[in-house]
PDB file of C-alpha atoms in Angstrom:
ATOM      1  CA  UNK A   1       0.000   0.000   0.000  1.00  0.00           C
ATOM      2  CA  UNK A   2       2.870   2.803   0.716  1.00  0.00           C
ATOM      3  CA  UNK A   3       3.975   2.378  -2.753  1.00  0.00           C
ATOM      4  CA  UNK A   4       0.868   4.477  -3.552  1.00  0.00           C
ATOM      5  CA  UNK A   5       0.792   7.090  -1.399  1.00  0.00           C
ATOM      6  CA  UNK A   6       1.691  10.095  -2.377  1.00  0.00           C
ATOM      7  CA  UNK A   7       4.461  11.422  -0.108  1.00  0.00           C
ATOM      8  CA  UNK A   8       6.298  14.741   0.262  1.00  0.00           C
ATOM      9  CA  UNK A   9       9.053  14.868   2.903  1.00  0.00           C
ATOM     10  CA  UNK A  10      10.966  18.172   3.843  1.00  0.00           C
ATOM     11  CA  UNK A  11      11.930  20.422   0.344  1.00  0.00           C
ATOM     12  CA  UNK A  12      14.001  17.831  -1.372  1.00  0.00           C
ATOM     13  CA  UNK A  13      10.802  16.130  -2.771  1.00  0.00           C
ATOM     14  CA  UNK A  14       9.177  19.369  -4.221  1.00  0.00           C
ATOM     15  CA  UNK A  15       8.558  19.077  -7.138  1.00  0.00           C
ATOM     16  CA  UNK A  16       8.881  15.422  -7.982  1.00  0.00           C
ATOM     17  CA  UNK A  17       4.992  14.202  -5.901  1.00  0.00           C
ATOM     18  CA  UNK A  18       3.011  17.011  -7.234  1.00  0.00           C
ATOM     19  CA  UNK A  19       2.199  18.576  -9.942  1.00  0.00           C
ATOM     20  CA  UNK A  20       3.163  22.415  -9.919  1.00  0.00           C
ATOM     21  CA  UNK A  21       0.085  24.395  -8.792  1.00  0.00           C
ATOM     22  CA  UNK A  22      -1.146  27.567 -10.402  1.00  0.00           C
ATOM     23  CA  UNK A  23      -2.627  28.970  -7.649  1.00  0.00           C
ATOM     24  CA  UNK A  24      -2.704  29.094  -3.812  1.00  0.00           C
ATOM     25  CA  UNK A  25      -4.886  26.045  -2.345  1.00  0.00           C
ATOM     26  CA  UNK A  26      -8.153  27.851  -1.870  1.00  0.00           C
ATOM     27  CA  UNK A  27     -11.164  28.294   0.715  1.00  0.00           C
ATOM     28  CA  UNK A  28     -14.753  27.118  -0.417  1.00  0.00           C
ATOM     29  CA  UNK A  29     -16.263  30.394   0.334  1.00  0.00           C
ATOM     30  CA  UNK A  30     -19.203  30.721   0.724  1.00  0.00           C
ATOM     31  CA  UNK A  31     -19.719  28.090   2.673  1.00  0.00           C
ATOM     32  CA  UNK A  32     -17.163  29.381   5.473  1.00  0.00           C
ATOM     33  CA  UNK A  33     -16.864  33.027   6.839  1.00  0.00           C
ATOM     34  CA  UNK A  34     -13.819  32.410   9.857  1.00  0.00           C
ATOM     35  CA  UNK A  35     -13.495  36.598   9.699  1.00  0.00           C
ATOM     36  CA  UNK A  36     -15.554  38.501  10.423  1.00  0.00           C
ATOM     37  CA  UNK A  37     -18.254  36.932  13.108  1.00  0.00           C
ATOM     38  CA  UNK A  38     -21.346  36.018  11.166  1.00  0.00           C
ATOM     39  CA  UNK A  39     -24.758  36.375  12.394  1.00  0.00           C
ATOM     40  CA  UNK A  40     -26.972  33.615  12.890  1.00  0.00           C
ATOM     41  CA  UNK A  41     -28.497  32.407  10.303  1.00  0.00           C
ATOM     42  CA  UNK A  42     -31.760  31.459  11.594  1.00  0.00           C
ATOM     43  CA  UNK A  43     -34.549  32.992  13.652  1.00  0.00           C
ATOM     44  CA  UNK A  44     -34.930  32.133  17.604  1.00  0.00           C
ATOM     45  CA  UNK A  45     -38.248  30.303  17.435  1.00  0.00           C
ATOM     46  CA  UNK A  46     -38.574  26.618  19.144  1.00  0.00           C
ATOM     47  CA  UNK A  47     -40.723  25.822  16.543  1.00  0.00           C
ATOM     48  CA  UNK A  48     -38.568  26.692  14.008  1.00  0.00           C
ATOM     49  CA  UNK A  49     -35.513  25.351  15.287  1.00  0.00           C
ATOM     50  CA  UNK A  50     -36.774  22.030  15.662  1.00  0.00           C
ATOM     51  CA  UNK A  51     -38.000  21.771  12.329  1.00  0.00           C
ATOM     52  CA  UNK A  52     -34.629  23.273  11.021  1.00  0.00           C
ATOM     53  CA  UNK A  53     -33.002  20.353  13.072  1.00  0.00           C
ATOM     54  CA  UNK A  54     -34.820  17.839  11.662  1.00  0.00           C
ATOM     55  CA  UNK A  55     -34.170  18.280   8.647  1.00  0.00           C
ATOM     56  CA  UNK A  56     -30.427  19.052   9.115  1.00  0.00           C
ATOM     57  CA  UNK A  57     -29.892  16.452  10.933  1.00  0.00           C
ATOM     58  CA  UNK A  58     -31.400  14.079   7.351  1.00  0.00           C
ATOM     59  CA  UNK A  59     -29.743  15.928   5.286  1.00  0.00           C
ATOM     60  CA  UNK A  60     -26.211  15.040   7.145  1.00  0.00           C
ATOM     61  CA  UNK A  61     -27.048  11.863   7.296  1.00  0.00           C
ATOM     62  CA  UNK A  62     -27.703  11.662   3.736  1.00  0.00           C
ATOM     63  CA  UNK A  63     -24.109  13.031   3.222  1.00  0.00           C
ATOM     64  CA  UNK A  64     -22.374  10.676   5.672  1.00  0.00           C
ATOM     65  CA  UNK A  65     -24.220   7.470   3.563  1.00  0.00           C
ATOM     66  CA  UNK A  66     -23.459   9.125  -0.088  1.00  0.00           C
ATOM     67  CA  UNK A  67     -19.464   9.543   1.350  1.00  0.00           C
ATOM     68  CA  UNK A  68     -19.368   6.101   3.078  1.00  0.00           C
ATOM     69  CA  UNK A  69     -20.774   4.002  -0.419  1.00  0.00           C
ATOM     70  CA  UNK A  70     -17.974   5.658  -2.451  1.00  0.00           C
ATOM     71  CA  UNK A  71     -15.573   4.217  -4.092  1.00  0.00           C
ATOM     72  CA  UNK A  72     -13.148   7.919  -2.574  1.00  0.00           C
ATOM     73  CA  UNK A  73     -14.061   6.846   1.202  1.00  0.00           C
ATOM     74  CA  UNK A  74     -13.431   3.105   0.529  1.00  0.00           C
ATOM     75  CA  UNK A  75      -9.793   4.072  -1.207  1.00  0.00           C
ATOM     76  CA  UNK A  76      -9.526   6.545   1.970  1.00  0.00           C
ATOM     77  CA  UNK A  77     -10.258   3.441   4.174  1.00  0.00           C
ATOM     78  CA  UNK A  78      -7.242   1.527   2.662  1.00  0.00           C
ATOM     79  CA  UNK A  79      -4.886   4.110   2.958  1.00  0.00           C
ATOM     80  CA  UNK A  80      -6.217   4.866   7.137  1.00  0.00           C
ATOM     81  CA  UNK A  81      -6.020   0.535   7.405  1.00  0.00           C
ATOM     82  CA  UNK A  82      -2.573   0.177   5.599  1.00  0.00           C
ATOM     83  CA  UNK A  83       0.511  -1.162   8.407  1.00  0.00           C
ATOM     84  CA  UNK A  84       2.561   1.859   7.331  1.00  0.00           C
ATOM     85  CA  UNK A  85       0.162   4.332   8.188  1.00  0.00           C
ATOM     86  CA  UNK A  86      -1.297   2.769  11.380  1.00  0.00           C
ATOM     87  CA  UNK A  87       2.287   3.129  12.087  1.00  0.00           C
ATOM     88  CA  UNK A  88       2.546   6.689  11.922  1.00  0.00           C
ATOM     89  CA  UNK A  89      -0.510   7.604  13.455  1.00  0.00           C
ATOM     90  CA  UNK A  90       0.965   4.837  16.718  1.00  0.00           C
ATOM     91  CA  UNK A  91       3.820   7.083  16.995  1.00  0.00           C
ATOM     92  CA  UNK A  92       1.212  10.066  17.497  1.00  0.00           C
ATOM     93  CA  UNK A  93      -0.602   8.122  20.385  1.00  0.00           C
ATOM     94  CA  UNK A  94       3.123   7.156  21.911  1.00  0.00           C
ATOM     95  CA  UNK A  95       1.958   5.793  24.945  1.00  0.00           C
ATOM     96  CA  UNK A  96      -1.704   7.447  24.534  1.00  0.00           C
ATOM     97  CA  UNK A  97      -4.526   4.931  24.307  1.00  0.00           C
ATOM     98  CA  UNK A  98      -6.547   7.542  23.009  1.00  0.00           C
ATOM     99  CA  UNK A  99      -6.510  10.759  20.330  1.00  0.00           C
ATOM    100  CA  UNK A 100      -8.524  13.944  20.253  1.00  0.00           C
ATOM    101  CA  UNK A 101      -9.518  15.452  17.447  1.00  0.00           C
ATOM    102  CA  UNK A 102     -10.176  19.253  16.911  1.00  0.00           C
ATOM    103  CA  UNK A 103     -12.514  20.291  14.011  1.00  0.00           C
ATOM    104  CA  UNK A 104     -11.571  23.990  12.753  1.00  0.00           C
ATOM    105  CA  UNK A 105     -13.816  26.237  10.047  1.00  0.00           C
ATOM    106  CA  UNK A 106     -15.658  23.545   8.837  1.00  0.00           C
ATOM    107  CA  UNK A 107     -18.237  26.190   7.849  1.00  0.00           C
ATOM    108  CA  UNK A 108     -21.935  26.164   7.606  1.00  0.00           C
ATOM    109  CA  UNK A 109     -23.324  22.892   7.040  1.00  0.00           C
ATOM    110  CA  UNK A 110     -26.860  24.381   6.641  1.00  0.00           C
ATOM    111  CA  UNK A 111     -26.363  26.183   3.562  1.00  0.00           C
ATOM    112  CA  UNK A 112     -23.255  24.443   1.888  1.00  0.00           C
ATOM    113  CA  UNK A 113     -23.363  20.802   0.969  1.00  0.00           C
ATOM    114  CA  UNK A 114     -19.570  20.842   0.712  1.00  0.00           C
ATOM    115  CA  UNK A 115     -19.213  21.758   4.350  1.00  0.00           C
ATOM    116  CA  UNK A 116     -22.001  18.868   5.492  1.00  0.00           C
ATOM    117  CA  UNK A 117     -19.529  16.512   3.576  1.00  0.00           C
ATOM    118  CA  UNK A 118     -16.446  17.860   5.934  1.00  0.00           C
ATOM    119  CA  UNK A 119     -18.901  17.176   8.410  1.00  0.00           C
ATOM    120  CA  UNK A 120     -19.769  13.983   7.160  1.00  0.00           C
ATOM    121  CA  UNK A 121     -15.887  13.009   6.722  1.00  0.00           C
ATOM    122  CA  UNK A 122     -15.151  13.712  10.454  1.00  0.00           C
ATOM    123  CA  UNK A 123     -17.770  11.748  11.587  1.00  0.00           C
ATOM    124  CA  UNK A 124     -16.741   8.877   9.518  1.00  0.00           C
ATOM    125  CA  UNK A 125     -12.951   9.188  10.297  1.00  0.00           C
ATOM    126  CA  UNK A 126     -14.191   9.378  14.178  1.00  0.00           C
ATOM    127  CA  UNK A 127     -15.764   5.625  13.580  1.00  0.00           C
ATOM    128  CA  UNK A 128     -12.653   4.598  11.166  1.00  0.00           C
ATOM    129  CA  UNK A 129      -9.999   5.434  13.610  1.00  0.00           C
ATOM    130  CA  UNK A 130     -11.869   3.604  17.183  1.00  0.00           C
ATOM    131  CA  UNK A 131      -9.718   5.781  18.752  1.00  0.00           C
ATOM    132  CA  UNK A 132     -10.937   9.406  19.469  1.00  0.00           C
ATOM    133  CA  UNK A 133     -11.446  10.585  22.928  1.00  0.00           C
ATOM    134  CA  UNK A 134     -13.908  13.069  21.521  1.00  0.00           C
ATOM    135  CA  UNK A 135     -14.047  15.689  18.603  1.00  0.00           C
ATOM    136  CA  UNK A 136     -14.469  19.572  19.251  1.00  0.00           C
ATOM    137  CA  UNK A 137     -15.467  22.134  16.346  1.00  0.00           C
ATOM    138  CA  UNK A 138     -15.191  25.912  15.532  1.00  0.00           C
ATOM    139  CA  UNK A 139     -16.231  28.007  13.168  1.00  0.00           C
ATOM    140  CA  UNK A 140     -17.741  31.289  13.721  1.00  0.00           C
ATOM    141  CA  UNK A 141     -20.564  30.685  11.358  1.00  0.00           C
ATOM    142  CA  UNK A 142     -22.011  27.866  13.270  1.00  0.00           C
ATOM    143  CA  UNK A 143     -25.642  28.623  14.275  1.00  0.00           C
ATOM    144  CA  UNK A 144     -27.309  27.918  17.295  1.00  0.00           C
ATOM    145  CA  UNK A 145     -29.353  24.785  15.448  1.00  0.00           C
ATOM    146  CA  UNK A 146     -25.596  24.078  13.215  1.00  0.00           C
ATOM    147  CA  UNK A 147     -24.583  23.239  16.963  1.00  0.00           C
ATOM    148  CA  UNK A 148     -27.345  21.164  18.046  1.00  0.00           C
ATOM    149  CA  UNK A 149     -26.980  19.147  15.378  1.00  0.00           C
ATOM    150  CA  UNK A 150     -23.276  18.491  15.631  1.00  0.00           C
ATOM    151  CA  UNK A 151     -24.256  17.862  19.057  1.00  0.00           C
ATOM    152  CA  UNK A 152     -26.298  15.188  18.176  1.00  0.00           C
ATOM    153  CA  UNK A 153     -23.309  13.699  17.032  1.00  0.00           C
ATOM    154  CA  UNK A 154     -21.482  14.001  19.536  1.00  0.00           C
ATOM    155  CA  UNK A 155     -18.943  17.017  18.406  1.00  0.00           C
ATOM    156  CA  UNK A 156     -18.180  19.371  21.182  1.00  0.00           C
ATOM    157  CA  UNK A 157     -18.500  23.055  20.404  1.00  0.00           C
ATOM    158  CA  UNK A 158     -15.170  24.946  21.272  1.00  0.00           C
ATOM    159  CA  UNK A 159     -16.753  27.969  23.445  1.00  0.00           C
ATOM    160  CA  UNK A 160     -14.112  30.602  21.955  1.00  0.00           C
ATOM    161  CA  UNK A 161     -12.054  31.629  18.897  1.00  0.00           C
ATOM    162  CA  UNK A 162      -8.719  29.480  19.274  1.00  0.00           C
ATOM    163  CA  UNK A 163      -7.752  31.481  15.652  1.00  0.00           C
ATOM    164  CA  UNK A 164      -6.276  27.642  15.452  1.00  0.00           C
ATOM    165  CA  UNK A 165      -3.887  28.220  18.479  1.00  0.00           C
ATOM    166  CA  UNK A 166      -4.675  25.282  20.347  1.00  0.00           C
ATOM    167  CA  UNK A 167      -1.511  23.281  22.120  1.00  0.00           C
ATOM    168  CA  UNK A 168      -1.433  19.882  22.077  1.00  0.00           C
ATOM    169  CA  UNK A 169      -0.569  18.912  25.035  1.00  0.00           C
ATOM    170  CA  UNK A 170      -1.759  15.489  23.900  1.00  0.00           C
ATOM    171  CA  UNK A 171      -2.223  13.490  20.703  1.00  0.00           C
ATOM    172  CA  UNK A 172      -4.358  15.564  18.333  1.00  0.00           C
ATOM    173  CA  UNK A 173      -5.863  15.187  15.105  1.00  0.00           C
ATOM    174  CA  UNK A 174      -6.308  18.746  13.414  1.00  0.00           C
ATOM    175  CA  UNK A 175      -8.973  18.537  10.982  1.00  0.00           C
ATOM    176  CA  UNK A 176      -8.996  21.523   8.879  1.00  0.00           C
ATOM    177  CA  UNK A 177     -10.110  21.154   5.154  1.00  0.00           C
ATOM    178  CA  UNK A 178      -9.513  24.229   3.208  1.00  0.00           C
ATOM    179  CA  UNK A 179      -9.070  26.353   6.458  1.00  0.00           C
ATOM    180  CA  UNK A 180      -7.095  29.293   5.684  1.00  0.00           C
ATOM    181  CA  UNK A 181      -3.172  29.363   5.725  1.00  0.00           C
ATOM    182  CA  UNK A 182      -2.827  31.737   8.957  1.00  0.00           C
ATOM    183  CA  UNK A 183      -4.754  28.776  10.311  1.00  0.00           C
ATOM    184  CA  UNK A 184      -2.430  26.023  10.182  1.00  0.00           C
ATOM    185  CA  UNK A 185       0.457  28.568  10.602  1.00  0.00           C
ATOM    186  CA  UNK A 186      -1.081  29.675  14.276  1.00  0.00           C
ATOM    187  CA  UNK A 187      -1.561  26.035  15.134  1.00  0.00           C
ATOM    188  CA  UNK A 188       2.260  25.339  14.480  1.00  0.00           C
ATOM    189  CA  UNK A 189       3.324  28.790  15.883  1.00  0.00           C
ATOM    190  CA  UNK A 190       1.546  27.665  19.395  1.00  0.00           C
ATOM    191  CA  UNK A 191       3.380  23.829  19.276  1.00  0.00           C
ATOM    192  CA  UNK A 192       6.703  25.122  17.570  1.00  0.00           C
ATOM    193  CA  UNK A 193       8.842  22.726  19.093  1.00  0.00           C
ATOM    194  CA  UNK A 194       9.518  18.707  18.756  1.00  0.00           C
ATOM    195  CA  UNK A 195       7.530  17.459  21.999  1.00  0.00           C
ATOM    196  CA  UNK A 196       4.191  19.159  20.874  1.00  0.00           C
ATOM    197  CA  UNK A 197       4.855  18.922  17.235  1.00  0.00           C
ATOM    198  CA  UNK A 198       4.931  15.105  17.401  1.00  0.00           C
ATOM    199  CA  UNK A 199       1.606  14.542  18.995  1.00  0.00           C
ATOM    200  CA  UNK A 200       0.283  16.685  16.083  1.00  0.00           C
ATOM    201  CA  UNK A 201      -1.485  15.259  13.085  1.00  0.00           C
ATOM    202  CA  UNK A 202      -2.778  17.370  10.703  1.00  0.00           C
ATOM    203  CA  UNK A 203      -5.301  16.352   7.747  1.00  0.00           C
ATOM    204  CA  UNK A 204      -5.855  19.627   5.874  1.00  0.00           C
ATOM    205  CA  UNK A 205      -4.332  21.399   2.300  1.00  0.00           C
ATOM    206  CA  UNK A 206      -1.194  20.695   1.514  1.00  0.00           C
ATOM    207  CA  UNK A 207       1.538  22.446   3.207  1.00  0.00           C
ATOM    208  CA  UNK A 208       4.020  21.280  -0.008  1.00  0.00           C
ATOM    209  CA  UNK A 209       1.823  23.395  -2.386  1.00  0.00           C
ATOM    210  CA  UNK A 210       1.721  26.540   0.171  1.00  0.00           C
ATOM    211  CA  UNK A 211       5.757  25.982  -0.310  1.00  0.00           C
ATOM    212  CA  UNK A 212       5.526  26.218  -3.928  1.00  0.00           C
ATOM    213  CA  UNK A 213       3.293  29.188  -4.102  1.00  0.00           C
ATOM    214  CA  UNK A 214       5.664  31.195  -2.091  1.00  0.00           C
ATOM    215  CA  UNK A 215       8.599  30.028  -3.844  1.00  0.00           C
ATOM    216  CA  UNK A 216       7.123  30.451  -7.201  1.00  0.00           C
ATOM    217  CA  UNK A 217       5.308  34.031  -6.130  1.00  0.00           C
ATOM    218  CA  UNK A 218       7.806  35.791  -3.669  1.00  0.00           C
ATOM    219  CA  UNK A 219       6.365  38.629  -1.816  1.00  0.00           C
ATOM    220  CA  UNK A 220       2.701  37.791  -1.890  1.00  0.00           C
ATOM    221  CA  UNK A 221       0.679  38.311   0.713  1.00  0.00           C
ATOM    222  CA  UNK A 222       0.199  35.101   1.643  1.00  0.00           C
ATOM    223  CA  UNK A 223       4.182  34.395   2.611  1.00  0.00           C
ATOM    224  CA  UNK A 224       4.029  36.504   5.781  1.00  0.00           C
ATOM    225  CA  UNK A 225       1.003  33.798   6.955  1.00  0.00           C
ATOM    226  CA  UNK A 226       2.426  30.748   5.949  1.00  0.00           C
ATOM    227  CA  UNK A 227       6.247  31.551   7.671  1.00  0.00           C
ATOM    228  CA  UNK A 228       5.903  28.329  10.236  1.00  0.00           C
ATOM    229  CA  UNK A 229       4.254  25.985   7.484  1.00  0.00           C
ATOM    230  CA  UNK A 230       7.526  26.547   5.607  1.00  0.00           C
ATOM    231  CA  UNK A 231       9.708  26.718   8.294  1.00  0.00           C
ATOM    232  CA  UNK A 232       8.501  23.112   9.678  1.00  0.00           C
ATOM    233  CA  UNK A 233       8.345  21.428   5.761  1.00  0.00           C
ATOM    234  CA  UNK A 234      12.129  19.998   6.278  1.00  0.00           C
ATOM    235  CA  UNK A 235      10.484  17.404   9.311  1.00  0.00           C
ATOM    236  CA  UNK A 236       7.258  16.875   7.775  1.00  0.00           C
ATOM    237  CA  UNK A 237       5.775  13.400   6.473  1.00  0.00           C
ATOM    238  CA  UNK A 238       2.761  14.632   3.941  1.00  0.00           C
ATOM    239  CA  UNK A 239       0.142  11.892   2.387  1.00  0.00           C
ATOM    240  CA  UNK A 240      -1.728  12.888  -0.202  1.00  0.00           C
ATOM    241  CA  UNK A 241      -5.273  11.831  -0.317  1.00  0.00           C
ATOM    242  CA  UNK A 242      -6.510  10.881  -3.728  1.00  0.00           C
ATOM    243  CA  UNK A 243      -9.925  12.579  -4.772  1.00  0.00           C
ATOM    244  CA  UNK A 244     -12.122  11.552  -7.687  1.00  0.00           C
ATOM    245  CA  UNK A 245     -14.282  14.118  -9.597  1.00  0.00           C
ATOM    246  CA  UNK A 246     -17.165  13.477  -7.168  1.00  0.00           C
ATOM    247  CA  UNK A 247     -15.793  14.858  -3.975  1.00  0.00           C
ATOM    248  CA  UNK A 248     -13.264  17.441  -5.806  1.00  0.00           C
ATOM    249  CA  UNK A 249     -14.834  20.456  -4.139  1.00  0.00           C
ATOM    250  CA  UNK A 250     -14.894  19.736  -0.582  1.00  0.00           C
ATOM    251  CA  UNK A 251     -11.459  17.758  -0.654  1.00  0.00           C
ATOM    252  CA  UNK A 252      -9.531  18.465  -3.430  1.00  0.00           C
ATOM    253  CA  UNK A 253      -5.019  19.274  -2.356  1.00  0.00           C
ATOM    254  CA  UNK A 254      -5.684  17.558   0.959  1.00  0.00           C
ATOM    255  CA  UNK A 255      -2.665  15.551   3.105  1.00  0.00           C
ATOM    256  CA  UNK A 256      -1.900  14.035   6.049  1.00  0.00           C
ATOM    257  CA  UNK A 257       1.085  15.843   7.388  1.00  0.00           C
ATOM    258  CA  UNK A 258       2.933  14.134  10.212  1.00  0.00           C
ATOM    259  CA  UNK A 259       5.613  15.611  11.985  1.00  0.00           C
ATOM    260  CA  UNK A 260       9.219  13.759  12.855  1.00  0.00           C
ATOM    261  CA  UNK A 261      11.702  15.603  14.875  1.00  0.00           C
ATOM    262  CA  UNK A 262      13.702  13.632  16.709  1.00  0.00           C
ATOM    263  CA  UNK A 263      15.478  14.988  20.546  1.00  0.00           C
ATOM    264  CA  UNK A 264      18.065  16.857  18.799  1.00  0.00           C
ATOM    265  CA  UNK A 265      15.974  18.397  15.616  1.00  0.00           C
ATOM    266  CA  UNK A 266      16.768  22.346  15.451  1.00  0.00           C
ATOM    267  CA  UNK A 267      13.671  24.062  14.380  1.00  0.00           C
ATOM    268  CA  UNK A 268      14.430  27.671  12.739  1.00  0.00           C
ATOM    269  CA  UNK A 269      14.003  30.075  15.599  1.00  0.00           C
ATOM    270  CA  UNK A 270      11.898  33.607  14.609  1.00  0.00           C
ATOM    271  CA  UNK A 271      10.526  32.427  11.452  1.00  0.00           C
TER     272      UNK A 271
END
């Protein structure tokens, strides 16, 4: 199975696992809004809401059965169940029975199917993995009936804006489709360092093609946001996962990214 993965490690495989990328890997606005706050988007009623619930609720459902009969989930399931990658994600855990996972701008599943089938993926990589202590979202536009759905199964809402700066002081999965780049950049500014940086696992776009883009555009905007995801590429592990047509939107340049530093890695200081 490892022979086909698609794996990036440090800079000396740019270039040679991907194909070079036009553009930076983007957002699926509108269907996430991390800046500004967003109002709510529906009214207060009880009545309402539970009607609204109801039929969220089917409609997520309906997404987590149409990802779990594909043939891109079953593929996805092969890569999560190969040896080598158990492997990687059991030197995560270390001595951990247990991972948590932490859910960032996975936008409004109300009004964007693409969202409900982020959803629907973290739901299904929950009951893959047999492992997660518990998962815990954010997103700014998550309504008061958004959250009692994602409730319902069993996500925990994070009461504040992290702006992804969470520290892991154990095991955690990051899951962060299409987040934006400042994003995974505050996440690895707030666990720069090897003990925290190894109990990190990150599923999210590609930190590779956020290396090319700066190479290939130097002084965009984006390089001043996106200082730590270059700074950490020369210890990371990325696996791509393969996407078909169908699921394209909502998953299209996503990796794994593991990170291996051993006791005596130097990380660039002041990036």
């Amino acid at each position: 199975m490892e022979d086909e993965w698609t794996i990036v490690i440090g800079r000396r495989s740019k270039g040679r696992s991907r194909k070079p990328r036009p553009s930076l890997p983007k957002t699926t606005a509108p269907c996430r809004g991390l800046y500004p706050h967003q109002p709510p988007l529906h009214s207060d009623d009880d009545d309402d809401h539970l009607g609204e619930s109801l039929l969220l609720t089917r409609k997520v459902e309906a997404s987590i059965k149409k990802l779990q009969e594909s043939s891109f989930f079953s593929a996805f399931l092969d890569q999560l169940q190969s040896p080598p990658f158990r492997t990687k994600l059991d030197q995560v855990l270390g001595s951990h029975p247990l991972i948590k996972m932490v859910v960032y701008g996975i936008g409004s599943i109300a009004s964007c199917e693409r969202a409900r089938l982020q959803f629907a993926f973290a739901v299904l990589l929950r009951r893959a993995l047999g492992f997660v202590a518990g998962i815990e979202v954010f997103d700014p536009v998550i309504s008061p009936v958004e959250s009692k759905v994602m409730e319902s199964f069993d996500f925990s809402m994070i009461p504040t804006d992290e702006q992804g700066r969470r520290v892991a002081h154990e095991p955690t999965l990051f899951f962060m489709p299409h987040c934006e780049a400042v994003l995974y950049n505050n996440l690895l500014e707030a666990n720069w360092g090897s003990p925290l940086l190894k109990r990190i696992v990150v599923l999210g776009n590609s930190f590779s093609g956020y290396e090319q883009f700066v190479s290939e555009f130097r002084g965009a905007h984006i390089a001043g946001s996106t200082n730590y995801i270059i700074g950490v590429r020369e210890h990371t592990e990325e696996i791509e996962v393969k996407v078909d047509e169908e699921f394209f939107l909502p998953f299209h340049d996503t990796s794994w990214h593991f990170f291996e530093l051993g006791s005596d890695s130097e990380l660039p200081i002041g990036v």
